[in-house]
CSV table of C-alpha atoms in Angstrom, one decimal:
chain,number,residue,atom,x,y,z
A,11,MET,CA,0.0,0.0,0.0
A,12,LYS,CA,1.4,3.4,-1.0
A,13,LYS,CA,2.0,6.0,1.7
A,14,LEU,CA,1.5,9.7,1.2
A,15,ILE,CA,4.6,11.6,2.2
A,16,THR,CA,6.1,15.1,1.8
A,17,LEU,CA,9.8,15.3,0.9
A,18,THR,CA,11.8,18.5,1.1
A,19,VAL,CA,14.4,18.5,-1.6
A,20,ASN,CA,16.6,21.5,-2.4
A,21,GLY,CA,14.2,23.7,-0.4
A,22,GLU,CA,11.1,22.6,-2.4
A,23,ASP,CA,8.3,20.4,-0.9
A,24,TYR,CA,7.1,17.5,-3.0
A,25,GLU,CA,3.9,15.5,-2.1
A,26,LEU,CA,4.3,11.9,-3.2
A,27,ALA,CA,2.7,8.6,-3.0
A,28,VAL,CA,5.4,5.9,-2.5
A,29,GLU,CA,5.7,2.3,-1.5
A,30,PRO,CA,7.1,2.0,2.0
A,31,ASN,CA,10.1,-0.1,0.7
A,32,THR,CA,11.1,2.4,-2.0
A,33,PRO,CA,14.7,3.8,-1.5
A,34,LEU,CA,15.0,7.5,-1.5
A,35,VAL,CA,17.3,7.5,-4.6
A,36,ASP,CA,14.5,6.0,-6.7
A,37,VAL,CA,12.0,8.6,-5.6
A,38,ILE,CA,14.5,11.4,-6.2
A,39,ARG,CA,15.3,10.1,-9.7
A,40,HIS,CA,12.0,8.7,-10.9
A,41,GLU,CA,9.2,10.5,-9.0
A,42,ILE,CA,10.8,14.0,-8.6
A,43,GLY,CA,12.9,13.7,-11.8
A,44,LEU,CA,16.2,14.9,-10.4
A,45,THR,CA,18.6,12.6,-12.2
A,46,GLY,CA,21.8,14.3,-11.0
A,47,THR,CA,21.8,11.8,-8.1
A,48,LYS,CA,23.3,8.6,-9.6
A,49,LYS,CA,22.4,5.1,-8.7
A,50,GLY,CA,25.4,2.8,-9.0
A,51,CYS,CA,25.4,-0.4,-6.9
A,52,GLY,CA,22.2,0.2,-4.9
A,53,ILE,CA,23.7,-1.5,-1.8
A,54,GLY,CA,25.9,1.2,-0.2
A,55,ASP,CA,29.2,0.3,-1.7
A,56,CYS,CA,29.8,3.0,-4.4
A,57,GLY,CA,28.7,6.3,-3.0
A,58,ALA,CA,27.3,7.6,-6.3
A,59,CYS,CA,23.8,8.2,-4.7
A,60,THR,CA,25.2,10.3,-1.9
A,61,VAL,CA,22.9,13.2,-0.9
A,62,LEU,CA,23.0,15.4,2.2
A,63,MET,CA,20.2,14.9,4.8
A,64,ASP,CA,20.2,17.8,7.2
A,65,GLY,CA,23.7,18.6,6.0
A,66,VAL,CA,25.0,15.1,6.6
A,67,PRO,CA,26.0,12.8,3.8
A,68,VAL,CA,24.0,9.5,3.5
A,69,PHE,CA,23.6,6.9,0.8
A,70,SER,CA,20.2,7.6,-0.7
A,71,CYS,CA,20.0,3.9,-1.7
A,72,LEU,CA,20.1,2.9,2.0
A,73,VAL,CA,17.5,5.4,3.2
A,74,LEU,CA,13.8,4.6,2.6
A,75,ALA,CA,11.9,7.5,1.1
A,76,VAL,CA,9.4,7.3,4.1
A,77,GLU,CA,12.4,7.8,6.4
A,78,ALA,CA,13.4,11.0,4.7
A,79,GLN,CA,10.2,12.9,5.6
A,80,GLY,CA,10.8,15.9,7.8
A,81,HIS,CA,14.5,16.2,6.8
A,82,ASP,CA,16.1,18.7,4.5
A,83,ILE,CA,17.5,16.8,1.5
A,84,LEU,CA,20.2,18.4,-0.7
A,85,THR,CA,21.0,16.9,-4.1
A,86,ILE,CA,23.6,18.1,-6.6
A,87,GLU,CA,20.9,20.2,-8.4
A,88,GLY,CA,20.6,22.4,-5.3
A,89,VAL,CA,24.3,23.1,-4.8
A,90,ALA,CA,24.9,25.9,-7.4
A,91,ASP,CA,23.4,29.4,-6.8
A,92,GLY,CA,21.5,29.8,-10.0
A,93,LEU,CA,24.1,29.8,-12.8
A,94,GLU,CA,26.9,30.5,-10.3
A,95,LEU,CA,28.7,27.2,-9.5
A,96,HIS,CA,29.6,26.5,-5.9
A,97,PRO,CA,33.4,26.8,-5.3
A,98,VAL,CA,33.6,23.0,-4.9
A,99,GLN,CA,32.0,22.5,-8.3
A,100,LYS,CA,34.2,25.1,-9.8
A,101,ALA,CA,37.3,23.5,-8.4
A,102,PHE,CA,36.2,20.0,-9.8
A,103,VAL,CA,35.9,21.6,-13.3
A,104,GLU,CA,39.1,23.6,-13.1
A,105,VAL,CA,41.3,21.0,-11.7
A,106,GLY,CA,40.0,18.3,-14.0
A,107,ALA,CA,38.5,16.1,-11.3
A,108,ILE,CA,35.7,14.9,-13.6
A,109,GLN,CA,36.3,12.1,-16.1
A,110,CYS,CA,33.2,10.2,-16.9
A,111,GLY,CA,31.3,12.2,-14.2
A,112,PHE,CA,29.2,9.4,-12.7
A,113,CYS,CA,30.8,9.7,-9.3
A,114,THR,CA,31.0,13.5,-9.4
A,115,PRO,CA,27.6,14.4,-7.8
A,116,GLY,CA,28.3,12.2,-4.8
A,117,MET,CA,31.9,13.4,-4.5
A,118,VAL,CA,30.9,17.0,-4.6
A,119,LEU,CA,28.2,16.6,-1.9
A,120,ASN,CA,30.4,14.6,0.4
A,121,SER,CA,33.2,17.2,-0.1
A,122,LEU,CA,30.7,20.0,0.8
A,123,ALA,CA,29.9,18.3,4.0
A,124,LEU,CA,33.5,17.7,4.8
A,125,LEU,CA,34.5,21.3,4.2
A,126,LYS,CA,31.6,22.5,6.4
A,127,ARG,CA,32.8,20.4,9.4
A,128,ASN,CA,36.5,20.8,8.6
A,129,PRO,CA,37.2,23.9,6.4
A,130,LYS,CA,41.0,23.1,6.2
A,131,PRO,CA,41.3,19.4,5.7
A,132,THR,CA,44.6,17.6,5.0
A,133,GLU,CA,45.0,15.4,2.0
A,134,ALA,CA,44.7,12.4,4.3
A,135,GLU,CA,41.5,13.7,5.9
A,136,ILE,CA,40.0,14.3,2.4
A,137,ARG,CA,40.9,10.7,1.3
A,138,LYS,CA,39.4,9.3,4.5
A,139,ALA,CA,36.2,11.4,4.2
A,140,LEU,CA,35.7,10.4,0.6
A,141,SER,CA,36.5,6.7,1.2
A,142,GLY,CA,32.8,5.8,0.7
A,143,ASN,CA,32.8,7.3,-2.8
A,144,LEU,CA,34.3,5.2,-5.6
A,145,CYS,CA,35.6,6.7,-8.8
A,146,ARG,CA,36.0,3.9,-11.3
A,147,CYS,CA,38.0,6.2,-13.6
A,148,THR,CA,40.4,6.2,-10.6
A,149,GLY,CA,40.7,10.0,-10.7
A,150,TYR,CA,41.3,10.2,-6.9
A,151,GLN,CA,44.4,12.4,-7.2
A,152,LYS,CA,42.6,15.2,-9.1
A,153,ILE,CA,39.5,14.9,-6.8
A,154,THR,CA,41.7,15.3,-3.7
A,155,GLU,CA,43.4,18.3,-5.4
A,156,ALA,CA,40.0,19.8,-6.2
A,157,VAL,CA,38.9,19.6,-2.6
A,158,LEU,CA,42.1,21.3,-1.4
A,159,THR,CA,41.7,24.0,-4.1
A,160,ALA,CA,38.1,24.6,-3.0
A,161,ALA,CA,39.1,24.8,0.6
A,162,ASP,CA,41.6,27.5,-0.2
A,163,GLU,CA,39.2,29.4,-2.4
A,164,MET,CA,36.4,29.3,0.3
A,165,ALA,CA,38.9,30.5,2.9
A,166,ASN,CA,40.0,33.4,0.7
A,167,THR,CA,36.4,34.4,0.0
A,168,GLU,CA,35.7,34.3,3.7
A,169,ASP,CA,38.8,36.5,4.5
A,170,LYS,CA,37.7,39.1,1.9
A,171,SER,CA,34.1,39.2,3.1
A,172,GLY,CA,34.9,39.3,6.8
A,173,GLY,CA,38.2,41.2,6.5
A,174,THR,CA,37.3,44.5,8.0
A,175,LYS,CA,38.0,43.7,11.6
B,4,MET,CA,9.2,1.6,23.3
B,5,LEU,CA,6.3,-0.6,24.5
B,6,GLU,CA,4.4,0.3,21.4
B,7,ALA,CA,7.3,-0.9,19.2
B,8,VAL,CA,7.6,-4.1,21.3
B,9,SER,CA,3.9,-4.8,21.0
B,10,VAL,CA,4.0,-4.4,17.2
B,11,LEU,CA,7.1,-6.6,17.0
B,12,GLN,CA,5.5,-9.3,19.2
B,13,SER,CA,2.1,-9.3,17.5
B,14,THR,CA,3.1,-9.0,13.8
B,15,PRO,CA,4.4,-12.0,12.0
B,16,GLY,CA,7.4,-11.1,9.9
B,17,ALA,CA,8.0,-7.8,11.6
B,18,ILE,CA,11.7,-7.0,12.4
B,19,PRO,CA,13.3,-4.1,14.3
B,20,TYR,CA,14.8,-1.4,12.0
B,21,ALA,CA,17.5,1.0,12.9
B,22,GLY,CA,19.9,2.7,10.5
B,23,GLY,CA,19.0,0.3,7.7
B,24,THR,CA,22.6,0.0,6.4
B,25,ASP,CA,22.6,-3.8,6.9
B,26,ILE,CA,18.9,-4.7,6.6
B,27,LEU,CA,18.2,-2.8,3.4
B,28,VAL,CA,21.3,-4.4,1.8
B,29,ARG,CA,20.1,-7.9,2.8
B,30,MET,CA,16.6,-7.2,1.6
B,31,LYS,CA,17.9,-6.1,-1.8
B,32,GLN,CA,20.1,-9.1,-2.0
B,33,GLY,CA,17.1,-11.3,-1.3
B,34,ILE,CA,18.6,-12.8,1.9
B,35,ILE,CA,15.7,-11.6,4.0
B,36,ALA,CA,12.1,-10.6,3.2
B,37,PRO,CA,10.5,-9.0,6.3
B,38,GLN,CA,6.8,-8.3,6.2
B,39,MET,CA,7.3,-5.1,8.2
B,40,LEU,CA,10.1,-2.9,9.4
B,41,VAL,CA,9.5,-1.3,12.8
B,42,ASP,CA,11.6,1.9,12.7
B,43,LEU,CA,13.1,2.5,16.1
B,44,LYS,CA,14.9,5.8,15.4
B,45,LYS,CA,12.6,7.9,17.4
B,46,VAL,CA,12.0,5.6,20.4
B,47,PRO,CA,12.8,7.9,23.4
B,48,GLU,CA,14.3,5.2,25.6
B,49,MET,CA,16.8,4.3,22.9
B,50,GLN,CA,18.3,7.7,22.3
B,51,ASP,CA,20.3,9.3,25.0
B,52,VAL,CA,24.0,9.3,26.0
B,53,THR,CA,24.2,9.9,29.8
B,54,PRO,CA,27.1,9.9,32.3
B,55,ILE,CA,27.1,7.5,35.2
B,56,GLY,CA,29.3,8.5,38.1
B,57,ASP,CA,32.9,9.6,37.2
B,58,TYR,CA,33.7,7.1,34.5
B,59,GLY,CA,30.5,5.2,33.5
B,60,ILE,CA,28.2,6.0,30.6
B,61,LYS,CA,24.8,4.8,29.4
B,62,ILE,CA,24.3,4.8,25.6
B,63,GLY,CA,21.0,4.4,23.8
B,64,ALA,CA,20.9,1.7,21.1
B,65,MET,CA,19.9,4.3,18.4
B,66,THR,CA,23.1,6.3,18.9
B,67,THR,CA,24.7,6.5,15.4
B,68,LEU,CA,28.2,5.3,14.7
B,69,SER,CA,29.1,9.0,13.8
B,70,GLU,CA,27.8,10.0,17.3
B,71,LEU,CA,30.1,7.4,18.9
B,72,VAL,CA,33.0,9.0,17.0
B,73,GLU,CA,32.0,12.6,17.8
B,74,ASN,CA,30.2,12.7,21.1
B,75,GLU,CA,32.5,14.4,23.7
B,76,LEU,CA,31.3,12.3,26.6
B,77,ILE,CA,31.9,9.0,24.8
B,78,ARG,CA,35.3,10.2,23.5
B,79,GLN,CA,36.4,11.1,27.1
B,80,ARG,CA,34.9,8.1,28.9
B,81,SER,CA,35.3,5.3,26.3
B,82,PRO,CA,37.8,6.4,23.7
B,83,ALA,CA,38.3,2.9,22.5
B,84,LEU,CA,34.6,2.8,21.4
B,85,SER,CA,35.0,6.0,19.5
B,86,GLN,CA,38.1,4.8,17.9
B,87,ALA,CA,36.5,1.5,17.0
B,88,ALA,CA,33.5,3.2,15.5
B,89,ALA,CA,35.8,5.5,13.4
B,90,THR,CA,37.3,2.5,11.7
B,91,MET,CA,33.9,1.3,10.4
B,92,ALA,CA,32.6,1.6,6.8
B,93,CYS,CA,32.5,5.2,5.7
B,94,GLU,CA,31.0,8.6,6.6
B,95,GLN,CA,27.7,7.9,4.8
B,96,VAL,CA,27.2,4.5,6.6
B,97,ARG,CA,28.3,5.9,10.0
B,98,ASN,CA,25.8,8.7,9.7
B,99,ARG,CA,23.0,6.1,9.6
B,100,GLY,CA,24.2,2.9,11.2
B,101,THR,CA,23.7,2.5,14.9
B,102,LEU,CA,25.4,1.0,17.9
B,103,GLY,CA,22.3,-1.2,18.6
B,104,GLY,CA,22.2,-2.4,15.0
B,105,ASN,CA,25.9,-3.3,15.0
B,106,LEU,CA,25.5,-5.3,18.2
B,107,ALA,CA,22.1,-6.9,17.4
B,108,ASN,CA,23.4,-8.1,14.0
B,109,ALA,CA,26.1,-10.0,15.9
B,110,SER,CA,28.7,-10.2,13.2
B,111,PRO,CA,31.8,-11.9,14.6
B,112,SER,CA,33.8,-9.0,13.3
B,113,ALA,CA,31.5,-6.2,14.7
B,114,ASP,CA,34.0,-3.5,15.7
B,115,THR,CA,32.0,-2.0,18.6
B,116,ALA,CA,31.7,-5.4,20.4
B,117,PRO,CA,35.3,-5.9,21.5
B,118,ALA,CA,35.6,-2.3,22.7
B,119,LEU,CA,32.5,-2.8,24.9
B,120,ILE,CA,33.4,-6.3,26.2
B,121,VAL,CA,36.8,-5.1,27.5
B,122,LEU,CA,34.9,-2.4,29.6
B,123,ASP,CA,32.6,-5.0,31.2
B,124,THR,CA,29.6,-3.4,29.5
B,125,GLU,CA,26.1,-4.6,30.2
B,126,ILE,CA,23.3,-4.8,27.7
B,127,GLU,CA,19.8,-3.8,28.5
B,128,TYR,CA,17.1,-5.4,26.3
B,129,PHE,CA,13.4,-5.8,26.5
B,130,SER,CA,12.2,-9.4,26.4
B,131,GLY,CA,8.7,-10.8,26.9
B,132,GLU,CA,7.3,-8.3,29.4
B,133,ALA,CA,10.4,-7.0,31.2
B,134,MET,CA,13.8,-5.4,30.8
B,135,LYS,CA,16.7,-7.7,31.1
B,136,LYS,CA,20.3,-6.8,31.8
B,137,ILE,CA,23.2,-9.1,31.0
B,138,PRO,CA,27.0,-8.8,30.6
B,139,ILE,CA,27.8,-8.1,26.9
B,140,ALA,CA,30.2,-11.0,27.0
B,141,ASP,CA,27.2,-13.3,27.3
B,142,PHE,CA,25.1,-11.6,24.6
B,143,PHE,CA,26.5,-13.1,21.5
B,144,THR,CA,25.8,-16.8,20.8
B,145,GLY,CA,27.0,-17.3,17.2
B,146,PRO,CA,27.4,-15.5,13.9
B,147,GLY,CA,24.3,-13.4,13.6
B,148,GLU,CA,22.9,-14.8,16.8
B,149,THR,CA,22.4,-13.4,20.2
B,150,VAL,CA,20.4,-14.3,23.3
B,151,MET,CA,17.6,-12.1,22.0
B,152,LYS,CA,14.5,-13.8,20.6
B,153,PRO,CA,12.2,-12.5,17.9
B,154,GLY,CA,10.2,-9.7,19.4
B,155,ASP,CA,13.0,-8.7,21.8
B,156,LEU,CA,14.5,-5.2,21.6
B,157,LEU,CA,18.0,-4.0,22.4
B,158,VAL,CA,17.4,-0.8,24.3
B,159,SER,CA,20.7,0.5,25.7
B,160,ILE,CA,24.2,-0.4,26.9
B,161,THR,CA,25.8,0.6,30.2
B,162,ILE,CA,29.6,1.0,30.7
B,163,PRO,CA,30.2,0.7,34.4
B,164,ASP,CA,31.7,3.4,36.6
B,165,ILE,CA,35.2,2.0,36.6
B,166,ALA,CA,38.2,3.8,35.1
B,167,ARG,CA,39.8,1.6,32.4
B,168,LYS,CA,42.3,2.4,29.6
B,169,ALA,CA,41.6,0.5,26.4
B,170,HIS,CA,42.7,0.3,22.8
B,171,TYR,CA,41.3,-1.4,19.8
B,172,ILE,CA,43.4,-2.6,16.9
B,173,LYS,CA,41.6,-3.5,13.6
B,174,GLN,CA,43.7,-5.4,11.2
B,175,THR,CA,42.4,-4.9,7.6
B,176,LEU,CA,43.7,-5.5,4.2
B,177,ARG,CA,42.4,-2.3,2.8
B,178,GLU,CA,42.6,1.2,4.3
B,179,ALA,CA,38.9,2.0,4.2
B,180,MET,CA,35.5,0.5,3.7
B,181,ASP,CA,36.8,-2.8,5.1
B,182,ILE,CA,35.7,-5.3,7.7
B,183,ALA,CA,38.1,-6.5,10.3
B,184,ALA,CA,40.2,-9.5,9.4
B,185,VAL,CA,41.2,-9.6,13.0
B,186,GLY,CA,40.2,-7.3,15.9
B,187,VAL,CA,42.2,-7.1,19.1
B,188,CYS,CA,41.0,-5.0,22.1
B,189,LEU,CA,42.8,-4.8,25.4
B,190,SER,CA,41.8,-2.9,28.6
B,191,MET,CA,43.4,-2.4,32.0
B,192,LYS,CA,42.1,-0.8,35.1
B,193,ILE,CA,43.7,2.6,35.8
B,194,HIS,CA,43.5,2.3,39.6
B,195,GLY,CA,44.4,-0.7,41.7
B,196,GLU,CA,45.2,-4.1,40.1
B,197,LEU,CA,45.4,-4.3,36.3
B,198,SER,CA,42.5,-6.7,36.0
B,199,SER,CA,43.1,-6.7,32.2
B,200,ARG,CA,40.5,-7.8,29.6
B,201,LEU,CA,41.5,-9.1,26.2
B,202,VAL,CA,39.0,-9.6,23.4
B,203,LEU,CA,39.6,-11.0,19.9
B,204,GLY,CA,37.2,-10.2,17.1
B,205,ALA,CA,36.6,-12.0,13.7
B,206,VAL,CA,38.6,-15.1,14.7
B,207,ALA,CA,35.7,-17.2,16.2
B,208,PRO,CA,31.9,-17.4,15.8
B,209,THR,CA,31.6,-14.6,18.3
B,210,PRO,CA,34.0,-12.0,19.7
B,211,ILE,CA,35.9,-13.9,22.4
B,212,ARG,CA,37.5,-13.0,25.7
B,213,VAL,CA,40.7,-14.9,26.6
B,214,PRO,CA,40.8,-15.2,30.4
B,215,ALA,CA,44.0,-17.3,30.4
B,216,ALA,CA,45.8,-14.5,28.4
B,217,GLU,CA,44.4,-11.9,30.7
B,218,ALA,CA,45.8,-13.6,33.8
B,219,LEU,CA,49.2,-13.8,32.1
B,220,ILE,CA,49.0,-10.1,31.2
B,221,ASP,CA,48.2,-9.2,34.8
B,222,LYS,CA,51.5,-11.0,35.8
B,223,GLY,CA,53.4,-9.0,33.2
B,224,LYS,CA,54.0,-12.1,31.0
B,225,ILE,CA,53.0,-10.5,27.7
B,226,ASP,CA,54.9,-12.9,25.3
B,227,GLU,CA,53.1,-15.9,26.9
B,228,ALA,CA,49.8,-14.0,26.9
B,229,ALA,CA,50.1,-13.2,23.2
B,230,GLU,CA,50.8,-16.9,22.4
B,231,GLU,CA,47.9,-17.9,24.6
B,232,ALA,CA,45.6,-15.6,22.7
B,233,ALA,CA,46.7,-17.0,19.3
B,234,ARG,CA,45.9,-20.5,20.6
B,235,ALA,CA,42.4,-19.5,21.8
B,236,ALA,CA,41.4,-18.3,18.4
B,237,ALA,CA,39.4,-20.5,16.0
B,238,PRO,CA,39.6,-18.5,12.8
B,239,ILE,CA,38.2,-19.4,9.4
B,240,ASP,CA,39.3,-18.9,5.8
B,241,ASP,CA,37.2,-16.3,3.9
B,242,VAL,CA,37.5,-13.6,1.3
B,243,ARG,CA,39.3,-11.3,3.7
B,244,SER,CA,42.0,-13.6,5.1
B,245,SER,CA,43.1,-17.1,5.5
B,246,ALA,CA,42.8,-18.8,8.9
B,247,GLU,CA,46.5,-19.1,8.9
B,248,TYR,CA,47.1,-15.4,8.4
B,249,ARG,CA,44.5,-14.5,11.1
B,250,ARG,CA,46.2,-16.8,13.6
B,251,ALA,CA,49.6,-15.5,12.7
B,252,VAL,CA,48.8,-11.8,13.3
B,253,ILE,CA,47.0,-12.2,16.7
B,254,ALA,CA,50.2,-12.5,18.9
B,255,PRO,CA,51.9,-9.4,17.4
B,256,LEU,CA,48.7,-7.4,17.6
B,257,VAL,CA,48.2,-8.4,21.3
B,258,LYS,CA,51.8,-7.2,22.0
B,259,LYS,CA,51.1,-4.0,20.2
B,260,ALA,CA,47.9,-3.3,22.1
B,261,TYR,CA,49.8,-4.0,25.3
B,262,GLN,CA,52.5,-1.4,24.5
B,263,ILE,CA,49.8,1.1,23.8
B,264,VAL,CA,47.6,0.5,26.8
B,265,PHE,CA,50.3,-0.3,29.5
C-alpha cells in the first residue's frame, strides 16, 4: 500500500505517494525527476547516490523515502546558486577532477559536508572522508586536489568578506 | 518503546529497523524478506547518552556510529569505542548505522563489540514483558545470533563506573570500507590491580574473551599471553583472510595493544 509523504528536496516540498520499501534514490530520480543523483550499486558500496540529509552525507539507496520525511535533502541540483557554481563545483571543473562524471555528484556533496565540518582538511583527511565514494576512472588524485583547491578558495572568500575587523 | 515491542511481538514477519545499512542491503540481495520494518529511530528510551558517576556511561541503542565518534562524553569516557566506530565503513554509513544495530546483527567482526566487552559493559534489552540486563560477553551466541529472541529489543548499553584504559586494533587488508580480518582489544584498570580484559574479534563465531591470556598479562608475561591468545582463536578462511594469516597476526597485535595501553 502506498504512503503519502512530503519530501523537502533542495528547499522545495514534494507531495508523493510511495511504496514503503522504495529507496530515497529511486524517488528522487523517478518521481521527482532529479537525475543528478546517480544510482550505482544500490547497496551502499559505491557512493554515487550520496545526498545530504540535514547537511550530513548519506547513501540515498540505503535510506527509505518514508524515512526522509521531515528532513532537508540536498541533491547536486541544489548546490549551485542559480548559474553560479559552488566553489567545490568550480574546483572540480578547473582541476580536471571529472572524467566520466558518474561519481561527481556524490563526490561534490560529500566534499561540501567535509568542508563544512573541517574547512581546512589535510590530503589524508580528504581521502578518508571520501572513502565511501568510488571513482572507477580512478581519478582520486585530481579529486583530492579539487577539494584542497576549493578549501583555499572558500577560505579566501571568507577572508575578503569578513576582512574589516 | 512498549508500542514498538507490542507491534514486533504481534506482527508475524516484523523486524526491528534502525539505520538500515545492513537490513536494506540484505533485503535487496534477497537474503531476508521481512513483512514489516519497525523503525526505532525515534523511540525515546533508545536515544540518550548519559554519564554514570565519574567514568561510566549509558548509551541508547539508536546512537549512530558517527555520534560514537564525535560525542564528547563518549570520547572522554570510552575512547576505544569512539576509535573502533571511526574504523567502520565510511562517513555515509556511520551517519545512519547505529550501535544497537551493530550489536544486534552480531557479526563476529563487529567493531563495537570488543571495545565494549573489555569495559565490562552490560546490555539492557526488553524481552517478553520486562527489561533484562546481562554482561555483553554473554550476549553473542553465534554468527548473527544473540540471546535475544524475535520480538526482543536491544534498548541500551551501560559501561560501568570503573576507570579503564583501552585500545582497539583493527587489522584490515584495505585502508577504508573494510571489515576486520582480526580485531584485538585490550583494557586495563587505571586504579588498583590491572585486571586486564583481552577480546579478539573476527577469529571465532563470536567475539571472544581470553581469560587465560588476561591472567598472564596481569602477571606481566606479555609474550606468553600473546601466544595464549593466538591458541584461543578458531579462525576461518574467507575472502578477507586465511585462517593461517589470522592466527599469525594475533600475537603481534596483542603485544602492540599491550604497548599502547600499558
